[in-house]
Structure formats: C-alpha cells, structure tokens
Coordinates of C-alpha atoms and ligand atoms in Angstrom, one line a residue:
Chain A
M80 CA -33.6 -32.9 -96.9
L81 CA -34.7 -29.7 -97.5
K82 CA -32.3 -26.7 -99.4
G83 CA -33.1 -23.5 -100.8
K84 CA -32.1 -19.7 -101.2
V85 CA -32.3 -16.9 -98.1
H86 CA -34.1 -14.2 -98.2
K87 CA -34.2 -12.1 -95.3
Y88 CA -36.3 -9.7 -93.0
G89 CA -35.7 -8.2 -90.3
A90 CA -37.8 -7.9 -86.6
N91 CA -41.6 -7.8 -86.7
V92 CA -43.0 -8.6 -89.6
D93 CA -46.6 -8.3 -89.8
T94 CA -49.5 -10.3 -91.4
D95 CA -50.5 -7.4 -92.7
A96 CA -46.7 -7.1 -94.6
I97 CA -47.1 -11.0 -95.5
I98 CA -50.3 -11.0 -97.7
P99 CA -52.6 -7.8 -97.0
A100 CA -55.9 -7.8 -96.4
R101 CA -57.1 -6.2 -99.4
Y102 CA -57.5 -9.5 -100.7
L103 CA -58.7 -11.5 -97.6
N104 CA -61.7 -11.6 -100.1
V105 CA -60.3 -14.6 -101.3
S106 CA -59.1 -17.6 -99.8
D107 CA -57.3 -20.4 -102.2
P108 CA -53.5 -20.2 -101.2
A109 CA -52.3 -19.6 -105.2
E110 CA -54.3 -16.5 -105.3
L111 CA -53.0 -15.4 -101.6
A112 CA -49.4 -16.3 -103.1
K113 CA -50.3 -14.1 -105.8
H114 CA -49.3 -11.0 -103.2
C115 CA -47.0 -12.8 -100.3
M116 CA -44.8 -10.5 -98.7
E117 CA -45.7 -7.4 -101.7
D118 CA -45.7 -4.8 -100.1
I119 CA -42.1 -5.0 -98.2
D120 CA -41.2 -7.1 -101.0
K121 CA -42.6 -6.5 -104.2
D122 CA -40.0 -8.2 -105.9
F123 CA -40.5 -11.5 -103.9
I124 CA -42.8 -13.5 -105.6
N125 CA -40.7 -12.8 -109.3
R126 CA -37.4 -14.3 -106.7
V127 CA -39.1 -16.8 -104.6
K128 CA -37.5 -20.4 -106.1
P129 CA -39.2 -23.6 -104.7
G130 CA -37.4 -24.5 -102.0
D131 CA -36.4 -21.5 -100.9
I132 CA -36.3 -20.4 -97.7
I133 CA -37.6 -17.2 -95.6
M134 CA -35.7 -16.1 -92.6
A135 CA -36.0 -13.2 -90.2
T136 CA -35.2 -12.0 -86.8
T137 CA -37.5 -11.2 -84.0
N138 CA -41.4 -12.0 -83.9
F139 CA -42.2 -13.3 -87.0
G140 CA -45.9 -12.8 -88.1
C141 CA -46.9 -10.8 -85.3
G142 CA -50.4 -9.5 -86.0
S143 CA -53.6 -10.9 -87.3
S144 CA -54.7 -14.3 -86.7
R145 CA -55.1 -14.5 -90.2
E146 CA -53.7 -18.3 -91.7
H147 CA -53.9 -17.1 -95.3
A148 CA -50.3 -15.8 -94.0
P149 CA -48.3 -19.1 -93.8
L150 CA -51.4 -20.2 -96.7
A151 CA -49.2 -17.4 -98.9
I152 CA -45.9 -18.8 -97.9
K153 CA -46.2 -22.0 -98.4
A154 CA -48.3 -21.4 -101.6
S155 CA -44.8 -19.3 -102.7
D156 CA -43.2 -23.0 -102.3
I157 CA -41.1 -21.9 -99.7
S158 CA -39.6 -24.9 -97.4
C159 CA -39.3 -23.5 -95.1
V160 CA -39.2 -20.2 -91.7
I161 CA -35.9 -19.5 -90.2
A162 CA -36.2 -16.6 -87.5
K163 CA -34.9 -16.2 -83.9
S164 CA -38.7 -15.9 -82.5
F165 CA -42.1 -15.8 -84.1
A166 CA -46.1 -14.6 -83.3
R167 CA -47.6 -17.5 -81.3
I168 CA -51.2 -17.2 -83.3
F169 CA -48.6 -17.0 -86.7
F170 CA -46.6 -19.7 -85.1
R171 CA -49.8 -22.2 -84.7
N172 CA -50.8 -21.5 -87.4
A173 CA -48.2 -22.6 -89.6
I174 CA -47.5 -26.4 -87.5
N175 CA -51.1 -26.3 -87.8
I176 CA -51.0 -26.3 -91.8
G177 CA -47.8 -28.4 -92.5
L178 CA -45.6 -25.3 -93.4
P179 CA -42.6 -25.5 -91.4
L180 CA -40.7 -23.0 -88.8
L181 CA -37.4 -23.4 -87.0
E182 CA -36.5 -20.6 -84.2
C183 CA -32.5 -20.6 -84.5
S184 CA -30.7 -17.3 -83.3
D185 CA -27.3 -17.7 -84.3
A186 CA -28.4 -19.0 -87.6
V187 CA -30.5 -15.8 -88.6
D188 CA -27.1 -13.9 -87.3
Q189 CA -24.4 -16.0 -89.1
T190 CA -26.5 -15.9 -92.4
K191 CA -27.4 -13.9 -95.0
A192 CA -29.7 -13.5 -97.8
G193 CA -29.2 -15.2 -100.8
D194 CA -26.9 -17.6 -99.3
I195 CA -27.4 -21.7 -99.7
L196 CA -29.4 -23.5 -96.4
E197 CA -29.5 -27.4 -96.6
I198 CA -31.8 -28.4 -93.9
D199 CA -32.7 -31.3 -92.0
L200 CA -35.9 -31.2 -90.2
V201 CA -35.9 -34.1 -88.2
G202 CA -32.8 -33.1 -85.7
G203 CA -33.1 -29.5 -86.4
K204 CA -29.9 -29.3 -88.8
I205 CA -28.7 -26.1 -90.8
K206 CA -26.0 -26.3 -93.2
N207 CA -25.1 -23.3 -94.3
L208 CA -23.1 -23.8 -97.8
S209 CA -22.0 -21.1 -98.3
N210 CA -20.1 -20.3 -95.5
G211 CA -19.8 -23.9 -94.4
L212 CA -21.1 -23.7 -91.1
T213 CA -23.5 -25.1 -89.0
F214 CA -26.0 -24.5 -86.6
T215 CA -29.5 -26.6 -84.8
A216 CA -32.9 -25.0 -84.3
K217 CA -34.6 -24.9 -80.9
P218 CA -36.3 -28.6 -80.6
Y219 CA -40.1 -28.8 -80.7
P220 CA -41.8 -29.9 -77.6
E221 CA -43.2 -33.1 -77.6
F222 CA -46.9 -32.3 -77.9
M223 CA -45.7 -30.0 -80.7
S224 CA -43.3 -33.2 -82.5
Q225 CA -46.7 -35.2 -82.2
L226 CA -48.6 -32.6 -84.6
I227 CA -45.9 -32.6 -86.7
S228 CA -46.2 -36.1 -87.5
A229 CA -50.0 -36.9 -87.4
G230 CA -49.4 -34.0 -90.5
G231 CA -51.2 -30.8 -88.9
L232 CA -54.0 -30.2 -86.5
I233 CA -56.5 -31.4 -88.6
E234 CA -55.3 -35.3 -89.5
Y235 CA -54.3 -35.1 -85.7
T236 CA -58.0 -34.8 -84.7
K237 CA -59.1 -37.5 -87.2
E238 CA -57.2 -40.1 -84.9
R239 CA -58.0 -38.0 -82.0
L240 CA -62.1 -38.5 -83.5
V241 CA -61.5 -42.4 -84.4
K242 CA -59.5 -43.3 -80.8
G243 CA -62.8 -41.4 -79.2
R244 CA -60.3 -39.2 -77.1
V245 CA -62.7 -36.7 -77.4
Chain B
M258 CA -52.7 -20.6 -59.6
T259 CA -53.4 -16.9 -61.2
L260 CA -56.7 -15.7 -63.3
A261 CA -56.0 -17.1 -66.8
E262 CA -54.2 -20.4 -65.2
K263 CA -57.0 -20.7 -63.1
I264 CA -59.7 -20.5 -65.8
L265 CA -58.3 -22.5 -68.3
A266 CA -57.3 -25.2 -65.5
A267 CA -60.9 -25.1 -64.8
H268 CA -61.5 -26.0 -68.4
T269 CA -59.0 -29.0 -68.5
N270 CA -59.6 -32.3 -66.3
K271 CA -56.4 -30.7 -64.7
K272 CA -56.4 -29.5 -61.0
R273 CA -53.3 -27.3 -61.6
V274 CA -52.0 -25.9 -64.8
T275 CA -48.1 -24.1 -65.1
P276 CA -46.9 -22.4 -67.4
G277 CA -45.1 -23.7 -70.0
E278 CA -47.5 -26.8 -70.3
F279 CA -49.8 -28.5 -73.1
I280 CA -53.3 -29.3 -72.3
N281 CA -56.4 -29.7 -74.3
V282 CA -58.9 -26.4 -72.7
K283 CA -63.2 -26.5 -73.8
A284 CA -63.9 -23.8 -75.3
D285 CA -67.1 -22.1 -74.1
M286 CA -67.5 -19.9 -77.8
V287 CA -65.8 -20.9 -81.1
L288 CA -65.6 -16.9 -83.4
S289 CA -65.2 -16.7 -86.5
N290 CA -65.7 -13.9 -89.6
D291 CA -66.3 -13.5 -93.2
I292 CA -62.6 -13.9 -93.3
T293 CA -61.7 -16.6 -91.1
A294 CA -64.5 -19.2 -91.4
P295 CA -64.6 -20.2 -95.0
I296 CA -60.9 -21.5 -94.2
A297 CA -62.4 -23.0 -91.1
I298 CA -65.2 -24.5 -93.1
K299 CA -63.0 -26.0 -94.8
E300 CA -60.8 -27.1 -93.0
F301 CA -64.2 -28.5 -90.4
R302 CA -65.6 -30.9 -93.6
R303 CA -61.7 -32.3 -94.2
I304 CA -62.3 -33.9 -90.0
G305 CA -65.4 -35.1 -91.2
V306 CA -68.1 -34.8 -88.5
A307 CA -71.2 -33.9 -89.7
K308 CA -72.5 -31.8 -87.1
V309 CA -70.4 -29.6 -84.7
F310 CA -70.0 -30.5 -80.9
D311 CA -72.2 -28.3 -79.8
P312 CA -74.7 -25.3 -82.7
A313 CA -75.3 -23.1 -79.1
K314 CA -71.4 -22.3 -78.8
I315 CA -70.0 -21.3 -82.0
V316 CA -70.7 -18.0 -83.4
M317 CA -70.0 -16.6 -86.8
V318 CA -69.8 -12.8 -87.6
A319 CA -70.1 -11.2 -91.0
D320 CA -68.4 -8.1 -91.0
H321 CA -64.9 -7.7 -92.5
F322 CA -66.1 -7.0 -95.8
V323 CA -69.9 -5.9 -95.3
P324 CA -72.3 -5.3 -96.0
N325 CA -70.2 -7.1 -99.0
K326 CA -67.7 -4.7 -101.0
D327 CA -67.2 -6.5 -104.2
I328 CA -68.2 -10.3 -105.8
A329 CA -64.9 -11.8 -104.1
S330 CA -66.2 -11.3 -100.3
A331 CA -69.7 -11.7 -101.4
E332 CA -69.0 -15.4 -102.4
Q333 CA -66.6 -16.6 -99.3
V334 CA -70.1 -14.7 -97.0
K335 CA -72.0 -16.5 -98.5
L336 CA -70.1 -19.9 -98.0
M337 CA -70.6 -18.6 -94.1
R338 CA -74.1 -18.3 -94.7
D339 CA -75.0 -21.3 -95.8
F340 CA -72.7 -23.2 -93.3
A341 CA -74.3 -21.4 -90.3
S342 CA -78.0 -22.0 -91.4
E343 CA -76.9 -25.9 -92.2
Q344 CA -75.4 -26.3 -88.3
G345 CA -78.0 -24.2 -86.6
I346 CA -75.2 -22.0 -84.8
I347 CA -75.4 -18.4 -83.5
Y348 CA -74.5 -16.1 -87.2
F349 CA -74.7 -12.0 -87.3
D350 CA -75.6 -10.5 -91.1
V351 CA -76.0 -7.1 -92.1
G352 CA -78.7 -5.3 -90.1
R353 CA -77.6 -7.8 -87.0
M354 CA -74.4 -8.0 -86.8
G355 CA -71.3 -5.9 -85.4
I356 CA -68.3 -5.8 -85.1
E357 CA -67.5 -9.6 -83.7
H358 CA -65.4 -7.8 -80.8
A359 CA -67.9 -5.2 -79.6
L360 CA -71.0 -7.3 -80.4
L361 CA -70.4 -10.2 -78.6
P362 CA -69.7 -9.5 -75.1
E363 CA -73.0 -6.7 -75.8
Q364 CA -75.6 -9.6 -76.6
G365 CA -74.4 -11.8 -73.7
L366 CA -72.6 -14.3 -76.0
V367 CA -69.3 -14.1 -73.3
L368 CA -68.9 -13.8 -69.6
P369 CA -66.7 -14.0 -67.1
G370 CA -64.9 -17.1 -66.3
D371 CA -65.4 -18.6 -69.7
V372 CA -62.9 -19.8 -72.7
V373 CA -63.5 -18.5 -75.9
V374 CA -61.2 -18.8 -78.5
G375 CA -61.8 -17.1 -82.2
A376 CA -60.7 -16.8 -85.8
D377 CA -59.0 -13.1 -85.5
S378 CA -56.4 -12.4 -83.5
H379 CA -59.4 -9.0 -81.2
T380 CA -60.5 -12.4 -79.9
C381 CA -58.8 -11.5 -76.7
T382 CA -60.8 -8.5 -76.4
Y383 CA -63.1 -10.2 -73.4
G384 CA -60.8 -10.6 -71.2
A385 CA -62.2 -7.5 -70.1
L386 CA -65.3 -9.5 -68.7
G387 CA -62.7 -11.7 -66.6
A388 CA -62.6 -14.4 -69.3
F389 CA -59.4 -16.2 -70.5
A390 CA -60.0 -15.2 -74.7
T391 CA -57.6 -16.4 -77.9
G392 CA -57.4 -15.6 -81.5
M393 CA -55.9 -18.3 -83.0
G394 CA -56.5 -19.7 -87.1
S395 CA -59.4 -21.3 -89.4
T396 CA -57.6 -23.9 -88.9
D397 CA -57.4 -23.9 -84.7
I398 CA -61.5 -22.9 -85.3
A399 CA -62.1 -26.5 -87.7
A400 CA -61.0 -28.9 -85.4
A401 CA -62.9 -26.6 -82.3
M402 CA -66.4 -26.8 -83.8
A403 CA -65.8 -30.3 -84.3
T404 CA -64.7 -31.1 -80.7
G405 CA -64.9 -28.6 -78.5
D406 CA -61.8 -28.4 -76.8
I407 CA -58.1 -27.2 -78.6
W408 CA -55.0 -27.7 -77.8
M409 CA -52.6 -24.4 -75.7
K410 CA -49.7 -24.1 -74.2
V411 CA -50.3 -22.7 -71.0
P412 CA -48.5 -19.5 -70.3
P413 CA -47.0 -17.2 -68.0
T414 CA -48.9 -14.0 -66.3
I415 CA -47.0 -10.6 -66.8
K416 CA -48.9 -8.4 -63.5
F417 CA -49.4 -4.5 -64.9
V418 CA -50.3 -2.2 -62.0
Y419 CA -51.7 0.9 -62.8
R420 CA -50.6 3.4 -59.9
G421 CA -52.5 7.3 -60.0
K422 CA -55.8 8.9 -61.8
L423 CA -56.2 9.2 -64.9
G424 CA -56.6 12.8 -66.2
K425 CA -59.1 14.5 -68.4
W426 CA -59.3 12.5 -71.8
V427 CA -56.9 10.1 -70.8
E428 CA -58.7 6.8 -71.8
G429 CA -58.0 3.4 -72.0
K430 CA -56.6 3.4 -75.3
D431 CA -54.1 5.9 -73.2
L432 CA -53.1 3.2 -70.7
I433 CA -52.6 0.9 -74.0
L434 CA -50.2 2.7 -76.3
Y435 CA -48.3 3.7 -73.4
T436 CA -48.3 0.5 -71.5
I437 CA -47.1 -1.3 -76.1
G438 CA -45.1 1.4 -76.1
Q439 CA -42.4 0.8 -72.9
I440 CA -42.2 -3.5 -73.3
G441 CA -43.1 -3.1 -76.9
V442 CA -44.7 -5.5 -80.1
D443 CA -43.4 -8.2 -78.5
G444 CA -43.3 -7.7 -75.3
A445 CA -45.7 -10.3 -73.4
L446 CA -45.4 -12.8 -76.3
Y447 CA -47.0 -15.6 -75.2
S448 CA -48.1 -14.0 -71.9
A449 CA -51.3 -13.4 -70.8
M450 CA -51.0 -8.9 -69.7
E451 CA -53.0 -9.0 -66.2
F452 CA -54.2 -5.5 -65.4
T453 CA -54.8 -4.2 -61.9
G454 CA -54.8 -1.0 -60.3
E455 CA -56.1 2.2 -58.8
A456 CA -56.6 3.7 -62.5
I457 CA -58.2 0.0 -63.6
N458 CA -60.4 0.1 -60.6
A459 CA -61.7 3.4 -62.0
L460 CA -61.5 2.3 -65.6
P461 CA -65.1 2.3 -66.9
M462 CA -66.0 -1.3 -69.4
D463 CA -65.6 0.3 -72.8
G464 CA -62.3 1.1 -71.8
R465 CA -61.2 -2.3 -70.1
F466 CA -62.5 -3.3 -73.3
T467 CA -60.2 -1.0 -75.6
M468 CA -57.0 -2.5 -73.3
S469 CA -57.1 -6.0 -73.7
N470 CA -58.6 -6.1 -77.3
M471 CA -54.9 -4.4 -78.1
A472 CA -53.2 -7.0 -75.8
I473 CA -52.3 -9.0 -78.7
E474 CA -50.5 -5.6 -80.1
A475 CA -47.6 -7.0 -77.5
G476 CA -47.8 -10.3 -78.6
A477 CA -49.6 -11.5 -75.8
K478 CA -51.6 -14.4 -75.4
A479 CA -54.5 -13.1 -73.1
G480 CA -55.1 -9.9 -71.8
L481 CA -57.0 -10.5 -68.3
F482 CA -59.1 -7.9 -65.9
H483 CA -60.7 -8.9 -62.2
V484 CA -64.5 -9.7 -62.3
D485 CA -66.0 -6.5 -60.2
D486 CA -68.9 -4.2 -59.4
K487 CA -68.7 -2.6 -63.3
T488 CA -68.5 -6.2 -64.5
L489 CA -71.7 -7.5 -62.4
L490 CA -73.9 -3.9 -63.8
Y491 CA -72.2 -4.5 -67.2
I492 CA -73.3 -8.6 -67.6
K493 CA -76.4 -8.0 -65.7
S494 CA -79.0 -7.5 -68.1
R495 CA -76.7 -9.3 -70.8
A496 CA -75.9 -13.3 -68.9
K497 CA -78.4 -15.9 -70.2
R498 CA -76.6 -18.1 -69.0
Q499 CA -75.0 -19.4 -65.7
H500 CA -70.9 -18.2 -65.8
T501 CA -68.4 -19.1 -63.5
I502 CA -66.1 -15.7 -61.5
Y503 CA -62.5 -16.8 -60.7
E504 CA -60.3 -15.0 -58.3
L505 CA -56.9 -15.7 -58.2
D506 CA -54.8 -17.8 -55.8
A507 CA -52.3 -16.3 -53.3
D508 CA -49.7 -18.2 -53.7
A509 CA -50.2 -16.7 -57.8
E510 CA -46.8 -16.9 -59.3
Y511 CA -46.3 -14.1 -62.3
A512 CA -43.6 -14.6 -64.7
Q513 CA -43.2 -10.2 -64.0
L514 CA -44.5 -7.7 -61.8
I515 CA -45.0 -4.3 -63.8
E516 CA -45.7 -0.8 -62.7
Y517 CA -46.4 2.3 -63.6
D518 CA -47.4 5.7 -62.2
V519 CA -50.3 7.5 -64.9
S520 CA -51.0 10.0 -62.8
R521 CA -49.0 12.3 -65.2
L522 CA -50.6 10.6 -68.3
E523 CA -51.4 12.4 -71.4
P524 CA -53.8 11.1 -73.7
Q525 CA -51.4 9.1 -76.1
V526 CA -51.0 9.1 -80.2
S527 CA -49.1 5.6 -81.7
L528 CA -46.9 7.4 -85.5
P529 CA -46.0 5.0 -88.0
H530 CA -45.7 1.8 -88.5
S531 CA -46.3 0.2 -85.2
P532 CA -49.1 0.7 -81.9
A533 CA -45.1 0.5 -79.7
N534 CA -44.3 4.0 -81.6
A535 CA -46.2 5.5 -78.4
R536 CA -45.2 9.5 -77.9
P537 CA -47.5 11.9 -76.0
V538 CA -50.1 13.9 -77.9
S539 CA -48.2 17.8 -76.9
Q540 CA -44.7 16.3 -78.7
L541 CA -46.7 16.4 -82.4
K542 CA -46.6 19.7 -83.8
N543 CA -48.3 20.6 -86.8
M544 CA -49.0 17.0 -87.9
E545 CA -51.8 17.3 -90.6
I546 CA -54.3 14.9 -91.4
D547 CA -56.4 14.2 -93.9
Q548 CA -58.3 12.0 -92.4
A549 CA -60.1 11.1 -89.0
V550 CA -61.5 7.3 -87.9
I551 CA -63.2 6.9 -85.2
G552 CA -64.1 3.3 -85.0
S553 CA -63.4 -0.5 -84.6
C554 CA -63.4 -3.1 -82.1
T555 CA -60.8 -1.4 -79.7
N556 CA -63.1 2.1 -79.8
G557 CA -66.5 2.2 -81.6
R558 CA -68.6 1.9 -78.1
L559 CA -71.0 3.7 -77.2
R560 CA -68.5 5.7 -74.6
D561 CA -66.5 6.7 -77.5
L562 CA -68.4 7.8 -79.2
Q563 CA -70.1 9.8 -76.6
V564 CA -66.6 11.5 -76.3
A565 CA -66.0 12.3 -79.7
A566 CA -69.6 14.0 -80.0
Q567 CA -68.1 16.1 -77.0
V568 CA -64.9 17.1 -78.6
L569 CA -67.3 18.1 -81.8
K570 CA -70.1 19.4 -80.4
G571 CA -70.9 23.2 -82.5
K572 CA -67.9 22.2 -84.2
K573 CA -67.1 21.6 -87.6
V574 CA -64.7 18.9 -89.1
H575 CA -61.7 21.1 -90.6
P576 CA -62.3 21.6 -94.6
R577 CA -59.2 19.2 -95.8
V578 CA -60.6 16.5 -93.5
R579 CA -62.8 13.7 -93.8
C580 CA -64.4 12.1 -90.3
I581 CA -65.6 9.4 -90.8
I582 CA -67.1 7.9 -87.7
I583 CA -68.6 4.0 -87.3
P584 CA -70.4 2.6 -84.5
A585 CA -69.4 -0.9 -83.0
T586 CA -72.7 -2.3 -83.8
Q587 CA -76.0 -1.6 -84.2
Q588 CA -77.0 -1.0 -80.3
V589 CA -74.3 1.3 -80.4
Y590 CA -75.4 3.3 -83.4
L591 CA -79.2 3.3 -81.8
D592 CA -77.9 4.1 -78.6
A593 CA -76.0 6.9 -80.3
L594 CA -78.9 7.9 -83.1
R595 CA -81.0 8.5 -79.4
E596 CA -78.2 10.6 -77.5
G597 CA -78.2 13.3 -80.6
L598 CA -74.5 11.9 -81.3
I599 CA -75.3 11.1 -84.8
E600 CA -76.8 14.7 -85.5
T601 CA -73.8 15.9 -84.0
F602 CA -71.7 14.2 -85.7
V603 CA -73.1 15.0 -89.1
T604 CA -73.6 18.6 -88.7
A605 CA -70.1 18.7 -88.1
G606 CA -69.2 17.8 -91.6
A607 CA -68.8 14.2 -90.2
V608 CA -69.9 11.1 -92.0
V609 CA -71.6 8.2 -89.9
S610 CA -71.6 4.8 -91.4
T611 CA -73.3 1.6 -90.9
P612 CA -70.8 -1.4 -88.3
T613 CA -68.3 -2.4 -90.6
C614 CA -64.5 -2.7 -90.3
G615 CA -64.4 -1.0 -93.6
P616 CA -61.0 1.0 -93.8
C617 CA -59.7 -0.7 -90.5
L618 CA -58.1 -3.2 -92.6
G619 CA -58.0 -1.5 -95.0
G620 CA -60.9 -3.1 -96.6
Y621 CA -62.7 0.2 -97.7
M622 CA -65.1 2.8 -96.5
G623 CA -62.3 5.2 -96.2
I624 CA -58.5 3.1 -97.8
L625 CA -56.1 6.4 -98.3
A626 CA -53.7 6.9 -101.5
A627 CA -50.1 7.6 -101.0
G628 CA -48.7 10.7 -99.1
E629 CA -51.9 11.0 -96.5
R630 CA -52.5 10.3 -93.3
S631 CA -55.2 9.1 -91.0
I632 CA -55.4 9.5 -87.4
S633 CA -57.3 6.4 -86.4
T634 CA -59.1 5.0 -83.3
T635 CA -58.0 1.8 -84.1
N636 CA -55.4 -0.4 -83.3
R637 CA -52.7 -1.2 -86.1
N638 CA -50.4 1.4 -88.3
F639 CA -48.2 -1.4 -89.7
V640 CA -47.3 -0.6 -93.5
G641 CA -50.3 -0.6 -95.7
R642 CA -52.7 -1.2 -93.1
M643 CA -55.3 1.1 -94.4
G644 CA -54.9 1.7 -97.7
S645 CA -51.3 2.5 -100.1
T646 CA -47.3 1.4 -98.5
K647 CA -47.1 5.1 -98.2
S648 CA -50.0 6.1 -96.4
E649 CA -49.2 6.5 -92.7
V650 CA -51.4 5.6 -89.6
Y651 CA -51.5 7.3 -86.1
L652 CA -53.9 5.5 -82.9
S653 CA -55.5 7.5 -80.8
N654 CA -57.7 7.6 -79.0
P655 CA -61.3 9.1 -79.9
A656 CA -61.2 12.3 -78.2
V657 CA -57.4 12.9 -80.0
A658 CA -58.8 11.8 -82.7
A659 CA -61.8 14.1 -83.2
A660 CA -59.9 17.2 -82.3
S661 CA -57.3 16.3 -84.8
A662 CA -61.1 16.2 -86.7
I663 CA -61.6 19.5 -86.0
T664 CA -58.7 21.7 -86.3
G665 CA -56.6 19.1 -89.3
K666 CA -53.9 18.5 -87.5
I667 CA -52.8 15.9 -84.5
S668 CA -54.6 17.9 -81.8
S669 CA -54.7 17.7 -77.5
P670 CA -58.7 18.0 -76.9
E671 CA -57.6 20.9 -75.0
E672 CA -57.0 23.0 -77.8
V673 CA -60.2 22.6 -78.9
K674 CA -62.2 22.3 -75.4
S675 CA -60.5 24.6 -72.7
Ligands
SF4_876 S1 -62.3 -3.5 -86.8 FE1 -60.4 -3.9 -87.5 S2 -58.8 -4.8 -85.6 FE2 -61.0 -5.1 -84.8 S3 -62.1 -6.8 -86.0 FE3 -62.1 -5.6 -87.5 S4 -59.8 -5.8 -88.6 FE4 -60.0 -6.1 -86.8

C-alpha cells in the first residue's frame, strides 16, 4: 500500500521539464533528483516527501527518450505517477526501471494538489483520503504485469536467458 | 497488414501481427549515444552476459556533448568509448562522428525493411528509408544489446495523404510542423504514421528524414515512408549488406486516414513552447530574434545547408543576430566546404561549427539568456530547451531561419529573395 501527497500538473509535461538536458552530463539518479521538475516547478524538490505522488493530465513524459526522467522521479522518492495518459517511451522506461504508473482519468479529474491518496498497486485501487472518493486504474496488459512482477526488464531478461528462451 | 506491421511481423516468429499485440522483435541495429549509453552499459552489466549479441549490430555515437563540453561529459564519453572497444561494436567519436540520425543513414548502417531501436527518441528518423525505427530507453537498449530482441506493442497505423505540389521554400519541415499543428503533440500517440501522396512522392530524401524525425513530436512510435526510386538511389552507394523491401497488403487496415491539400501551404513556424503551435510564417510580424540556429538531426543535412546558403548568399546576418550553422556530419561538412557553402556562411557573418547536437538540447554552443529568442531548425521548443526557462525557441525550416537571420526578425525567404 502506498500513501502520499499529490503534486499536480497539466498536459504534455515533457522530459525537459522533468529533468532539463543541461543536467544530463551525469547519470547518477541522486544527482538527477536534485533538479527534478525544476523548470516548471522550482519548489518541487523542497516540497516532495517520500511516498508522494505525481499527478498529471494527458501525455505525461513526452519528448526525449531519456531514462533520466523516470530515474529522477524515482530518486525523488515519488511512489507513483498517476495520469490520464503517458507518452510511449516514458511509459516503457518507467515500467522497465520499476517506477509504478497508473492511468486513471477519473482520479485525475477529482483530485486536487495537496490531497492525500492511498494506493493499492495490485488491483489499481486509488483512494482519495481527502475527499473519500475511490477509483480503479486501467489494468496493465498481461505482458506488462509479467514484466512488473519479474522486477523490471533487467530481471525479466535474466530469467529469459536462464530459461534459454532467447 | 500495413507497412509497419509487415516489417514487425518479419522480425518475429509470427506470420501476422495485429495492433495492440505484445511481441518480441529482432533488431537489425541497436543505437545509443553519450547521454543514454552510460545507463545502458550499467544495466547491461547487471544482466550478467559477457558479450553483446552481435557487435556488428550495435552502434554508439558520441554527439550530444562532444567535443566534450566539460569534465562530467568527458567521463560519460570515456565510459562509452571503453565499452565500445571492449565489445568491438561500431563506434563514432570526434572527427568521424556526426549527429546520430544523420550519420547512420549516411553510412549505410540502416536500410529499408530494418527494425532499428535506439536510446534516443528521434530514432524514428530512419522511417524515411522504409524501416521500422523507434526510440526507447537505456534499459531497453541494454536488454537488446544482450539478447538481440526487445518487447514491443504493435502500433496501429495512421495514414497521411498529402495532395498537391509544394510551393517555393516549402519543405518536409513545413509538412510535419503543419501536421503536428493539426493533430497535436499526442495526435499520433502510440501509433505508426505512414506518409503518402503526391507531395511525398516528390519530396527529396533529406525532407523525408526531416518528417520521420519529428513523428515523435506527435507522440508516434514510428513514421514510415514507402521505398521508391529516391530511396533506392540514396542507399545504392551506401548499403553494404542485404535488405528487404516490404509492401503493404491490399487489405491493410488503418486506424485513421488523414488527408491534406498542401498546394497552398506556406512555410510554417512553431511558436513556443510546443511544436504543435504551428502558424504560417506570414502571420508573424515584427518578431525580433537574437539567434538563428541551422542544424540538428532534423535539418542539418546537405540540402538544408544548400537552401540556407541560397538565402544567405551575398547577404549579411543582421548585426543583432548570432547565426549558428552546424553541419550534421563530417561528410555534410566536407560537401558543404567543397560546394562553397561554408564560405557563403562565414562571409555572411555566420559561425560554422563541427557536428554536434549542441544548442538543440541546450547543451552548449548557443545557449540562450533570459528574454532571448531564437529561430531554429531543430525539433523541440519546450520551456528551457535551448537555455534559460525564460528564453523562446521558434521552429522553422532552414530557408526561414536563414531569412530571419538576415532581417533580424522572423521572416519569409521571399522578403530577402524575391
Ligand atoms: S540534434 Fe537534437 S534532437 Fe537530434 S539527436 Fe541531437 S539533441 Fe536530439
């Protein structure tokens, strides 16, 4: 069960907003986290607490393929990102590295910045403790669930190699 | 099946694939760069295999922050260079490198019918050759380097038809900016775009690369062209290995069909801070600029420089403007030198750089201060993309960027060349 406060954003939050390219001369997640969301929300890194949740409307994570974006979010101790939709590469990067994402339009429409959410990732259940509403996120396709339960793409690939399925 | 589906199916052990299906796809080329390779290498080590699956199918290019702009980026490139020599993979460093998406087609490393995966979102550029090429993350590339294949979800295809003949100064860049302006930055989310029609048949290869390059700016997974005489001529002197040309089936099913009449299309400019804010250049009046950038994987090819030189020839860059021209590869640089284009640029008061991504992603070589405005032939104008979060980037084709450099405000090439 995850629990945290919501940091809310709008549509098309791009990877340059999540982690500006000028900081990409390093790849250490802790270093990257120091600049997470900097260009659209200067105060984010001061406000964020372990377990907090990022919420946005459509096409979250559009732009570059930089895995530094989900890494920076994860290293900021964000427990989960909820959006109406995600950009394609961001989605696969997050799943590959084990940053939970949930797609749920209703939850986004009925949650304000600062609300506290409680999330059960297994069933995709989202409970807004501030207004008492509950939501169910779109379930993952079966293949995605396999990737997630393996612990991400690297662990999944190790399993494949061991089983000689490559 | 559509063109995208045909190529994907041929790279799995299945006869047919359908949109939405998860498949494992064999890759013909696996790409990463000085920003994404360091993470890919670290993740590759975690998998625990000693060698990459096939060194001839793995390429790394140092292009974003090279020649190294600082110690941190030098460390990243060194990591990549050491890995490349340990594994014997294809590697391009300073003096031989170019911006990856201009370099790989030019070197014949990507060919029609290929599946190409790259840890860079603009990997979709190779769709211009009739390949299925798509950007992914570093961890994906680590897995692909170890096993030679990678998971994908088969995308639905949206077919675009461009009717009519393009006017003077109107290019591939204008078609794609216009398209993104129409459908939005998530208008082709998770889909493959297929570009067809009269205007596309007439479009030179350089313009096709520009269009495929920006498919990602509409959220697409790939942007494909059909192979024709122009494609075959382009690869003729470059291809060093076998390739297969795929044609769509008569019963191909599209998610959507979108048609545009582009015979009256003007050069387009995308306003900050989204590539989807496209307007005809004539609507922009007295928009003063501080900088003009001509280059990048979108518009740093020879034809782009030829067009820019055509506009700049015999003219001077406006005294208030810094005009920065960046040939995308060493070969483009050399060709531009031989054709006298470099001389035209320098005489006009522009600066010509070694190939690098540089200002395109706000790396170096043309960073904007707060309140400054740049016109640029690159592909993204997000907040802070070229420097200060209070600076502005306007996207255009090379002719418009060159004309604007001369007048000091966003201008149509007609204003300086009538
Ligand atoms: S030129 Fe710009 S968009 Fe192209 S690969 Fe380099 S940074 Fe990316």
